[in-house]
Short mmCIF file of C-alpha atoms in Angstrom, two decimals:
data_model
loop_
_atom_site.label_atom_id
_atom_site.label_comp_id
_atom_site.label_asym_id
_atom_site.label_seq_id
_atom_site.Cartn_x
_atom_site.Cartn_y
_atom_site.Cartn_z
CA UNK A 114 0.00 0.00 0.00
CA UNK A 115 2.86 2.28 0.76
CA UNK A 116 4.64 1.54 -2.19
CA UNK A 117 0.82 2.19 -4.70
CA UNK A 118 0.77 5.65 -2.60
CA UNK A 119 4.29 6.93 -3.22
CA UNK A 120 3.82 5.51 -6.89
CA UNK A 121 0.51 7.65 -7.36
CA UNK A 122 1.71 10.49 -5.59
CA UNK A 123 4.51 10.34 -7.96
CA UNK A 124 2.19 10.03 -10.72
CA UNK A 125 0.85 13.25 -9.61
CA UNK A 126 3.97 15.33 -8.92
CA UNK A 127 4.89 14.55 -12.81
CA UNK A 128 1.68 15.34 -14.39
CA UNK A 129 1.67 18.56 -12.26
CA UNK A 130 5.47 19.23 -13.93
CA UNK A 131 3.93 18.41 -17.14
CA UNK A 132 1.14 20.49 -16.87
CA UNK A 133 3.17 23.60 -16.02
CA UNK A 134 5.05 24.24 -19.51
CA UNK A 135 7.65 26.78 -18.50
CA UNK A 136 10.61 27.19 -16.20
CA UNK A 137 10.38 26.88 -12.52
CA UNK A 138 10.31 30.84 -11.35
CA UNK A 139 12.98 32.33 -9.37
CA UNK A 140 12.24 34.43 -6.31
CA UNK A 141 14.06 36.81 -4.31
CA UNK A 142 14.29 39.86 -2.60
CA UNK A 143 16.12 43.28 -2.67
CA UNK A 144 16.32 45.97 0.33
CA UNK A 145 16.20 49.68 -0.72
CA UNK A 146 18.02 52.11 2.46
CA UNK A 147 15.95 54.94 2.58
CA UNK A 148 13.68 54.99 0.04
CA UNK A 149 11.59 58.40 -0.43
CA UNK A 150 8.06 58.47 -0.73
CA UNK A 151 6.23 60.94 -2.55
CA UNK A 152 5.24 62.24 1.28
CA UNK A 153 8.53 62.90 2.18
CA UNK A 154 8.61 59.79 4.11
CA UNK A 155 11.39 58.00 4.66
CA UNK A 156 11.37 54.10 5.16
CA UNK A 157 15.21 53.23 6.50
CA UNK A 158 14.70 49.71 4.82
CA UNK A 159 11.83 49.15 2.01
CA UNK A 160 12.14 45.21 1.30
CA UNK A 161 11.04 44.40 -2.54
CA UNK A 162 9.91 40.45 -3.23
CA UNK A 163 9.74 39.71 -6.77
CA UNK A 164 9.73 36.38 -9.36
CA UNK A 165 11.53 36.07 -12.17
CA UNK A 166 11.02 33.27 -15.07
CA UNK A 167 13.19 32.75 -18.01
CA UNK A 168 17.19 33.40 -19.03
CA UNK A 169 18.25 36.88 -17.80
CA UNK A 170 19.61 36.99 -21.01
CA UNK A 171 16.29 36.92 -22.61
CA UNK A 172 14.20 40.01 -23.61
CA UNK A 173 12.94 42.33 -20.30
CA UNK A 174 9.42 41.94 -19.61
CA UNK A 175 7.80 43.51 -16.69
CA UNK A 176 4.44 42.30 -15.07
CA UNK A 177 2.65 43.93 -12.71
CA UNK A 178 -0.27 42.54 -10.08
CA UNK A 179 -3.62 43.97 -8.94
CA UNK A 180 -4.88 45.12 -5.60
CA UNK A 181 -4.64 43.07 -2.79
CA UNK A 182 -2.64 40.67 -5.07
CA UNK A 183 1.39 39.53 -5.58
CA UNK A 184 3.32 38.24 -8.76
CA UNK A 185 2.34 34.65 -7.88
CA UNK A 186 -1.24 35.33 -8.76
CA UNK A 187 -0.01 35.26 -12.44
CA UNK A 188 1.45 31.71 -12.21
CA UNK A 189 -1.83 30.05 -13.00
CA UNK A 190 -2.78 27.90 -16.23
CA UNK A 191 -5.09 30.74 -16.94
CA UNK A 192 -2.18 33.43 -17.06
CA UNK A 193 0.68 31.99 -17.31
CA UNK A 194 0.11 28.46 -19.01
CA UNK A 195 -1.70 30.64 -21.88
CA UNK A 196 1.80 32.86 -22.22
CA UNK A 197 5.11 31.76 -20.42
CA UNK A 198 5.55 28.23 -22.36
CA UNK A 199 7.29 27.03 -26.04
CA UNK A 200 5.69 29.24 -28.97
CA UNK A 201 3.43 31.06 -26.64
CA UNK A 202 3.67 35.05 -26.92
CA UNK A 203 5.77 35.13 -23.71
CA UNK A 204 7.85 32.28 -24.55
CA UNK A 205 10.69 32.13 -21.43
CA UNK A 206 13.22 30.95 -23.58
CA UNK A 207 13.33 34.29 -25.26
CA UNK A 208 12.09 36.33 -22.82
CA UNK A 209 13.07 36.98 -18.81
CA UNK A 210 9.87 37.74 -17.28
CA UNK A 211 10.14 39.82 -14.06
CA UNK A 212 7.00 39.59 -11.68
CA UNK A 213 7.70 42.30 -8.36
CA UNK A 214 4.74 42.10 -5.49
CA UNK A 215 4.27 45.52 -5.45
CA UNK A 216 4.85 48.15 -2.16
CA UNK A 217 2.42 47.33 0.59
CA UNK A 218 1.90 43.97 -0.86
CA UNK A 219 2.88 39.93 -1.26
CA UNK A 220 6.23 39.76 0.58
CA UNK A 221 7.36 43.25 -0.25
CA UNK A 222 7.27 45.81 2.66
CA UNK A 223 3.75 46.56 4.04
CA UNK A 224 2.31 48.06 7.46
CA UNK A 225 1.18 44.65 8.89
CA UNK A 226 5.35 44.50 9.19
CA UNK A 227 5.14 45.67 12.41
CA UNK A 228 4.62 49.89 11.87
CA UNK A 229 0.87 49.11 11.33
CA UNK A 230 -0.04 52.71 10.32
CA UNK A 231 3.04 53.97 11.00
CA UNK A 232 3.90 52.94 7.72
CA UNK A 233 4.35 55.31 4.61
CA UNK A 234 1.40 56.13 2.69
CA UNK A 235 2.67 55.08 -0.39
CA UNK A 236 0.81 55.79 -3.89
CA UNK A 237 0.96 54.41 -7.14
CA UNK A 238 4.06 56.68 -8.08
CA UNK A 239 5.20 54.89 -5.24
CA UNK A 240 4.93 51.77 -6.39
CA UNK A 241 6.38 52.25 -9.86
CA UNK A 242 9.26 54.19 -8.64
CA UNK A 243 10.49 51.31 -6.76
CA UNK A 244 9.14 48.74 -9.11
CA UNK A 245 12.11 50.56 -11.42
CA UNK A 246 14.84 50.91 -8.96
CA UNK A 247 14.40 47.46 -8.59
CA UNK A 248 14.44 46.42 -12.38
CA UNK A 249 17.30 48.58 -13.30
CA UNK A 250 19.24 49.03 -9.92
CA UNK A 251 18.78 45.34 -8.63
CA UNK A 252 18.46 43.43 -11.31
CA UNK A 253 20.52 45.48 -14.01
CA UNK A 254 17.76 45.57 -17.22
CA UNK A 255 18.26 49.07 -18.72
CA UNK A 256 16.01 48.50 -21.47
CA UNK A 257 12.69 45.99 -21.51
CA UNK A 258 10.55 44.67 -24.33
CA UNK A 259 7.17 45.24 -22.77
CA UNK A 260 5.58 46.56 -19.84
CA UNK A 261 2.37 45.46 -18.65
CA UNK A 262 0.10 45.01 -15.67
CA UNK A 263 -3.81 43.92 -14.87
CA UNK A 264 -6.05 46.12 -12.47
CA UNK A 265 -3.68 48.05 -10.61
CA UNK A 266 -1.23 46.88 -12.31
CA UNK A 267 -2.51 48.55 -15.53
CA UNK A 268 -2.95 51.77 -13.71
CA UNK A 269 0.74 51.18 -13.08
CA UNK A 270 1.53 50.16 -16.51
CA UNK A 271 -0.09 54.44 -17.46
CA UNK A 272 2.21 55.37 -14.88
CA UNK A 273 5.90 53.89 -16.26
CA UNK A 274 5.32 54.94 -19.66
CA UNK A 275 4.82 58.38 -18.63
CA UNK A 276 7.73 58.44 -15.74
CA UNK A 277 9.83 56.59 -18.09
CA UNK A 278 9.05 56.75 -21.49
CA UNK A 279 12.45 55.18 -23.16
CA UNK A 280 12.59 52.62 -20.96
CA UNK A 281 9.95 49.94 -23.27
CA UNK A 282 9.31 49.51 -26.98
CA UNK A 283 5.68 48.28 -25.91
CA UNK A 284 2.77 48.76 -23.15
CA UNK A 285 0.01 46.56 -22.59
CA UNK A 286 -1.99 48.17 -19.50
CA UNK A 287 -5.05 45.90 -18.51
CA UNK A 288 -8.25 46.78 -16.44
CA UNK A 289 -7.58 50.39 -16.43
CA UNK A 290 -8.32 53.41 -17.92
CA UNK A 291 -5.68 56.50 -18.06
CA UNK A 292 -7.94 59.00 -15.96
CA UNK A 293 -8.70 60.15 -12.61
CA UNK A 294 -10.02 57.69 -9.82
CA UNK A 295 -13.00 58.62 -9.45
CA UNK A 296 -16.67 57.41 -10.01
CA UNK A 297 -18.06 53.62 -8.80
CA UNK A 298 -14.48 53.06 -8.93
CA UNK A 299 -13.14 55.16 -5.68
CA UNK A 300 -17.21 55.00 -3.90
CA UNK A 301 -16.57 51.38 -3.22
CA UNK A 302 -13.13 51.56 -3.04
CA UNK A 303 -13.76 54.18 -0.22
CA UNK A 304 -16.41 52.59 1.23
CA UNK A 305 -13.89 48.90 1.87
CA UNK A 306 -11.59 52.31 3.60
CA UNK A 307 -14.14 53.33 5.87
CA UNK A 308 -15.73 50.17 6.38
CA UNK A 309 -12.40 48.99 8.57
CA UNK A 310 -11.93 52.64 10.00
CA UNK A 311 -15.25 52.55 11.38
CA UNK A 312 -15.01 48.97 12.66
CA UNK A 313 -14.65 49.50 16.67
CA UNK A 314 -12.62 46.47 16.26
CA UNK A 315 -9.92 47.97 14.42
CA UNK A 316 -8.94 50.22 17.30
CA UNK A 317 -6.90 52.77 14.70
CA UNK A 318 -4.93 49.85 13.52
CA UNK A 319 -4.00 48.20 16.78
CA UNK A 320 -6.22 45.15 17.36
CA UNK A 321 -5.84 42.15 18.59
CA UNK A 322 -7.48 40.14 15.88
CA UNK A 323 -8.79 41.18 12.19
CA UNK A 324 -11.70 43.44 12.29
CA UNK A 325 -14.31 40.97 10.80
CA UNK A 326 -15.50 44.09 8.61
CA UNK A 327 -12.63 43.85 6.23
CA UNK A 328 -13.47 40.52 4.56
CA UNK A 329 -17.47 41.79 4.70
CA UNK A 330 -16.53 45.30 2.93
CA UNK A 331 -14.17 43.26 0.43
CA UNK A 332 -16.58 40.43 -0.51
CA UNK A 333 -19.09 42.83 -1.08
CA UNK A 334 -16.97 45.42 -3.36
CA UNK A 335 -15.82 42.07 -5.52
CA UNK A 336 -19.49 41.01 -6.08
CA UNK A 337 -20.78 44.79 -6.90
CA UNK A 338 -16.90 45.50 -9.31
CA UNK A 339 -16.09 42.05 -10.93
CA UNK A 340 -17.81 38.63 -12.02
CA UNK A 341 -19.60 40.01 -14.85
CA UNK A 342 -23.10 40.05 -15.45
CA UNK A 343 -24.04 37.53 -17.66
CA UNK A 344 -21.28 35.33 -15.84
CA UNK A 345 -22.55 35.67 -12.10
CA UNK A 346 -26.33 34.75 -13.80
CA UNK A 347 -25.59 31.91 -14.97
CA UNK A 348 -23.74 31.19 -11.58
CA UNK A 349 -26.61 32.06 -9.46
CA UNK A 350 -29.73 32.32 -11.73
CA UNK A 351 -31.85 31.97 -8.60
CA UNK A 352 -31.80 33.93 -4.97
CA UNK A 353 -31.07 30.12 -3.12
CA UNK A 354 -27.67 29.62 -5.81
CA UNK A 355 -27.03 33.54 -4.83
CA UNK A 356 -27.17 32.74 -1.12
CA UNK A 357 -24.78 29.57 -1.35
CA UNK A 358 -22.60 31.69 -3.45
CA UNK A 359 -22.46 34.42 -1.69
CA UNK A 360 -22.23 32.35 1.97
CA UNK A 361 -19.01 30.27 0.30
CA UNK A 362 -17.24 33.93 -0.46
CA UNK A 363 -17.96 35.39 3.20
CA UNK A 364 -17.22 31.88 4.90
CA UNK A 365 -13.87 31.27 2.74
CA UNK A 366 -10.51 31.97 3.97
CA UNK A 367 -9.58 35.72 4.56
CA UNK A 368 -5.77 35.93 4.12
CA UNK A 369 -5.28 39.90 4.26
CA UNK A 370 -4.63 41.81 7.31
CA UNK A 371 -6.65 44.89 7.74
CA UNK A 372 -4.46 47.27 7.68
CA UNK A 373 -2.71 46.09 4.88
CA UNK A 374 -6.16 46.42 2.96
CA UNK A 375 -6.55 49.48 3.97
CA UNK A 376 -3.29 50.89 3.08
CA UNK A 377 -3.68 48.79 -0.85
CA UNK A 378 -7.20 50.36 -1.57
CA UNK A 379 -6.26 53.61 -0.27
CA UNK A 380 -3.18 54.12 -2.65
CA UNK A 381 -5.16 54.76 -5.20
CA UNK A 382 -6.61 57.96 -3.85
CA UNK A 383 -4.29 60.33 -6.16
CA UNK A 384 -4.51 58.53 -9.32
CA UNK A 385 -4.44 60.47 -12.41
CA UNK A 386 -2.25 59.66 -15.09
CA UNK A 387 -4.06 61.71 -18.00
CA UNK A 388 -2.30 65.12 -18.23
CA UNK A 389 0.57 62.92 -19.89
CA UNK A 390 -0.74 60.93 -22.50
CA UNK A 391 1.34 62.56 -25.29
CA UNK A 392 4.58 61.97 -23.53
CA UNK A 393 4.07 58.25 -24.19
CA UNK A 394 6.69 57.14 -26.74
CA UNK A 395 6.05 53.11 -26.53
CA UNK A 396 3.76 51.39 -28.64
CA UNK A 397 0.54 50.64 -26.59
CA UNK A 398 -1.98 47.76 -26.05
CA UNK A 399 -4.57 49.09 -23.92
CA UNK A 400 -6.70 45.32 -22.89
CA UNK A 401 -10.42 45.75 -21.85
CA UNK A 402 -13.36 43.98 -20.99
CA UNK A 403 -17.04 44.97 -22.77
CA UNK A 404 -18.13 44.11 -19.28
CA UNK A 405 -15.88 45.89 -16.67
CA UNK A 406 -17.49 47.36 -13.89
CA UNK A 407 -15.09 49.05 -13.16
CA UNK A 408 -14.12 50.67 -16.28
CA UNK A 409 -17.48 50.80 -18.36
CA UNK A 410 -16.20 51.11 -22.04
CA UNK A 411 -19.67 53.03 -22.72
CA UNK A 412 -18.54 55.52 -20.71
CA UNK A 413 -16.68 56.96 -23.66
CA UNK A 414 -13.42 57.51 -21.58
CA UNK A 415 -11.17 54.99 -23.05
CA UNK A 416 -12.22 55.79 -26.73
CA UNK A 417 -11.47 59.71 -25.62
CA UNK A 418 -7.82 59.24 -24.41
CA UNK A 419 -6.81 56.59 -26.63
CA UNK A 420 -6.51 59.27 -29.13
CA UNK A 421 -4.19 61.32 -27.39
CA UNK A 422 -1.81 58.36 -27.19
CA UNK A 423 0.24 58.57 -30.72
CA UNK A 424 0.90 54.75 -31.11
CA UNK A 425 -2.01 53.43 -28.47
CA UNK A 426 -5.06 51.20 -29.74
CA UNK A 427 -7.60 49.85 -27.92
CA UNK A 428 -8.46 45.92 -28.02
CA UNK A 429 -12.22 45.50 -25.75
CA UNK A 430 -12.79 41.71 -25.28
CA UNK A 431 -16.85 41.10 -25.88
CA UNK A 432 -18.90 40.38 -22.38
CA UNK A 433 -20.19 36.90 -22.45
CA UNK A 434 -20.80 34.02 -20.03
CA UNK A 435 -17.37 33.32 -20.59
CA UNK A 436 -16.19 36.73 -19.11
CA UNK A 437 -15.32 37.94 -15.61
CA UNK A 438 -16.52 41.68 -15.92
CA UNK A 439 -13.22 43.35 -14.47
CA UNK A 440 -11.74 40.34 -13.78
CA UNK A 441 -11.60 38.62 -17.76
CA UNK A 442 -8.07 40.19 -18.08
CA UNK A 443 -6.85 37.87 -15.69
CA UNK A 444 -7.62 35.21 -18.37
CA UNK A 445 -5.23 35.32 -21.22
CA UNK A 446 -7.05 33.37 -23.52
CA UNK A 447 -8.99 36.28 -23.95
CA UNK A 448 -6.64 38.53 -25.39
CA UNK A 449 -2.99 36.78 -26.03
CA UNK A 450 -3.27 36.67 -29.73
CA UNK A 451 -3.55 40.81 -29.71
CA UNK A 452 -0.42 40.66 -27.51
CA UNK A 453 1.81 38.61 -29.85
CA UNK A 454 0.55 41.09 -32.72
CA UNK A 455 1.53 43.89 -30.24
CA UNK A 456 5.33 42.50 -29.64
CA UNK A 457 5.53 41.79 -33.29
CA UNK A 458 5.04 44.84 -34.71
CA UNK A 459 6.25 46.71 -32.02
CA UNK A 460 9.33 48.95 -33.23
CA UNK A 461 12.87 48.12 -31.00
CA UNK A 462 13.95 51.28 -29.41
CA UNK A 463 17.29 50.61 -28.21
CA UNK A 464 18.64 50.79 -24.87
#
């Protein structure tokens, strides 16, 4: 019997190595001595986690996570088994693939360190500023292929190619439009903010256990910004389905601490990233969904800036049952083909 379980577990291990077609990622982590916030802050040591996958010899390519998220989210069949393996767009054997958790998040620096809200309030700029010191100080890439990012990450992806413009030959910012938080976006963005301030059991950041409104305020701002329509019908076409889904979501696993979610949802308070569209020199991809809550494409917005953008297009994946709303980007399927046009036709800049 021992010997049929080690042989099946075996079994297992190998079709799991099989299943995941590219290299094994890399991890690591790189300590910045004080590192500058946009506040005037000043964190004496700002700890930076990141993944890398692929040759460091291969072409630069930067990928950036959402809110609440870290680089690992990527390394799902979904994302990364549609892009990292042979003959897929991101192919790591041509290309080194560099995931960071951004500030405040995954295993980079963030207040649940022990400064709780002592910690900067870092922003966007924030993020990108040391996502670069990182890329170019740490890990030496002067020059990268592509730039991209999903959610926040997207937002991120507006910010480097305005903050460094020569530093990509392509963008490819998902989930995000290049204008001001604002509308549904920041309401329920603020209300998951004051949801946890307003908890007595957050005690201004210094309880004793989480404050059981954070996993409350962030189940219901996923349900009301992501899932998409047609897709959360068909899930729960009927109010019992609706309650069992919605039970499973507020009785699963909460793995963020409060304050952490608090800092993540509040750093987008200041984002703005429009005044600079014509600085952008890369060649852009902006990825959509038809059926983003988030970023409603009937809005008009997207189809507005995208022509201030001299080599930006626009490529809006159709809402179906298929779709996530906000979160279809996170599903390459969707939209990989428009990427390896994108990094085809993309001019090479130089370095």
């Amino acid at each position: 019997m021992t010997r049929f379980v080690c042989g099946f577990l075996f079994v297992l291990a190998s079709a799991a190595a099989l299943a995941q077609n590219y290299p094994a990622p890399q991890e690591g982590s790189w300590v910045v001595r004080d590192f500058k916030f946009h506040t005037g802050e000043v964190l004496p040591e700002l700890r930076l986690h990141y993944r890398t996958i692929g040759d460091r010899n291969g072409e630069p390519v930067v990928i950036m996570h959402g809110t609440t998220g870290s680089g690992a989210g990527f390394l799902t069949p979904g994302f990364a088994g549609e892009l990292f393996g042979p003959g897929q767009p991101l192919d790591a054997k041509r290309y080194y693939i560099i995931l960071p958790d951004a500030v405040g998040h995954g295993r980079s620096s963030k207040p649940s360190d022990g400064l709780k809200m002592k910690f900067p309030r870092y922003n966007y700029a924030d993020m990108v500023d040391a996502q670069h010191r990182l890329v170019t100080e740490h890990l030496k890439v002067k020059h990268a292929r592509l730039v991209m990012g999903n959610s926040m990450g997207g937002m991120e992806t507006w910010i480097w190619v305005q903050k460094y413009p020569a530093f990509m030959d392509a963008a490819a910012p998902m989930a995000a439009t290049p204008t001001e938080m604002a509308s549904r976006n920041w309401m329920t963005r603020r209300l998951i903010i004051d949801s946890i301030k307003n908890d007595p059991e957050w005690n201004y950041g210094e309880y004793t256990r989480q404050p059981r409104s954070a996993q409350f305020a962030s189940v219901f701002f996923g349900i009301a910004t992501s899932g998409g329509d047609q897709a959360l019908y068909n899930q729960a076409p009927t109010r019992q389905k609706a309650d069992e889904l919605l039970d499973r979501r507020l009785k699963a696993p909460y793995p963020l601490d409060a304050n952490d979610a608090l800092y993540q949802w509040d750093s987008s308070r200041d984002y703005n990233p429009s005044a600079g569209l014509e600085k952008i020199e890369a060649a852009l991809l902006a990825i959509n969904s038809a059926d983003d809550e988030r970023n409603p494409p009937h809005t008009g917005v997207m189809d507005r800036e995208i022509k201030r953008v001299k080599n930006g297009r626009v490529y809006l994946i159709p809402g179906s049952e298929q779709t996530a709303g906000h979160g279809t980007t996170g599903q390459a399927k969707f939209w990989k083909d428009e990427l390896a046009k994108l990094l085809q036709t993309a001019p090479r800049r130089g370095q």
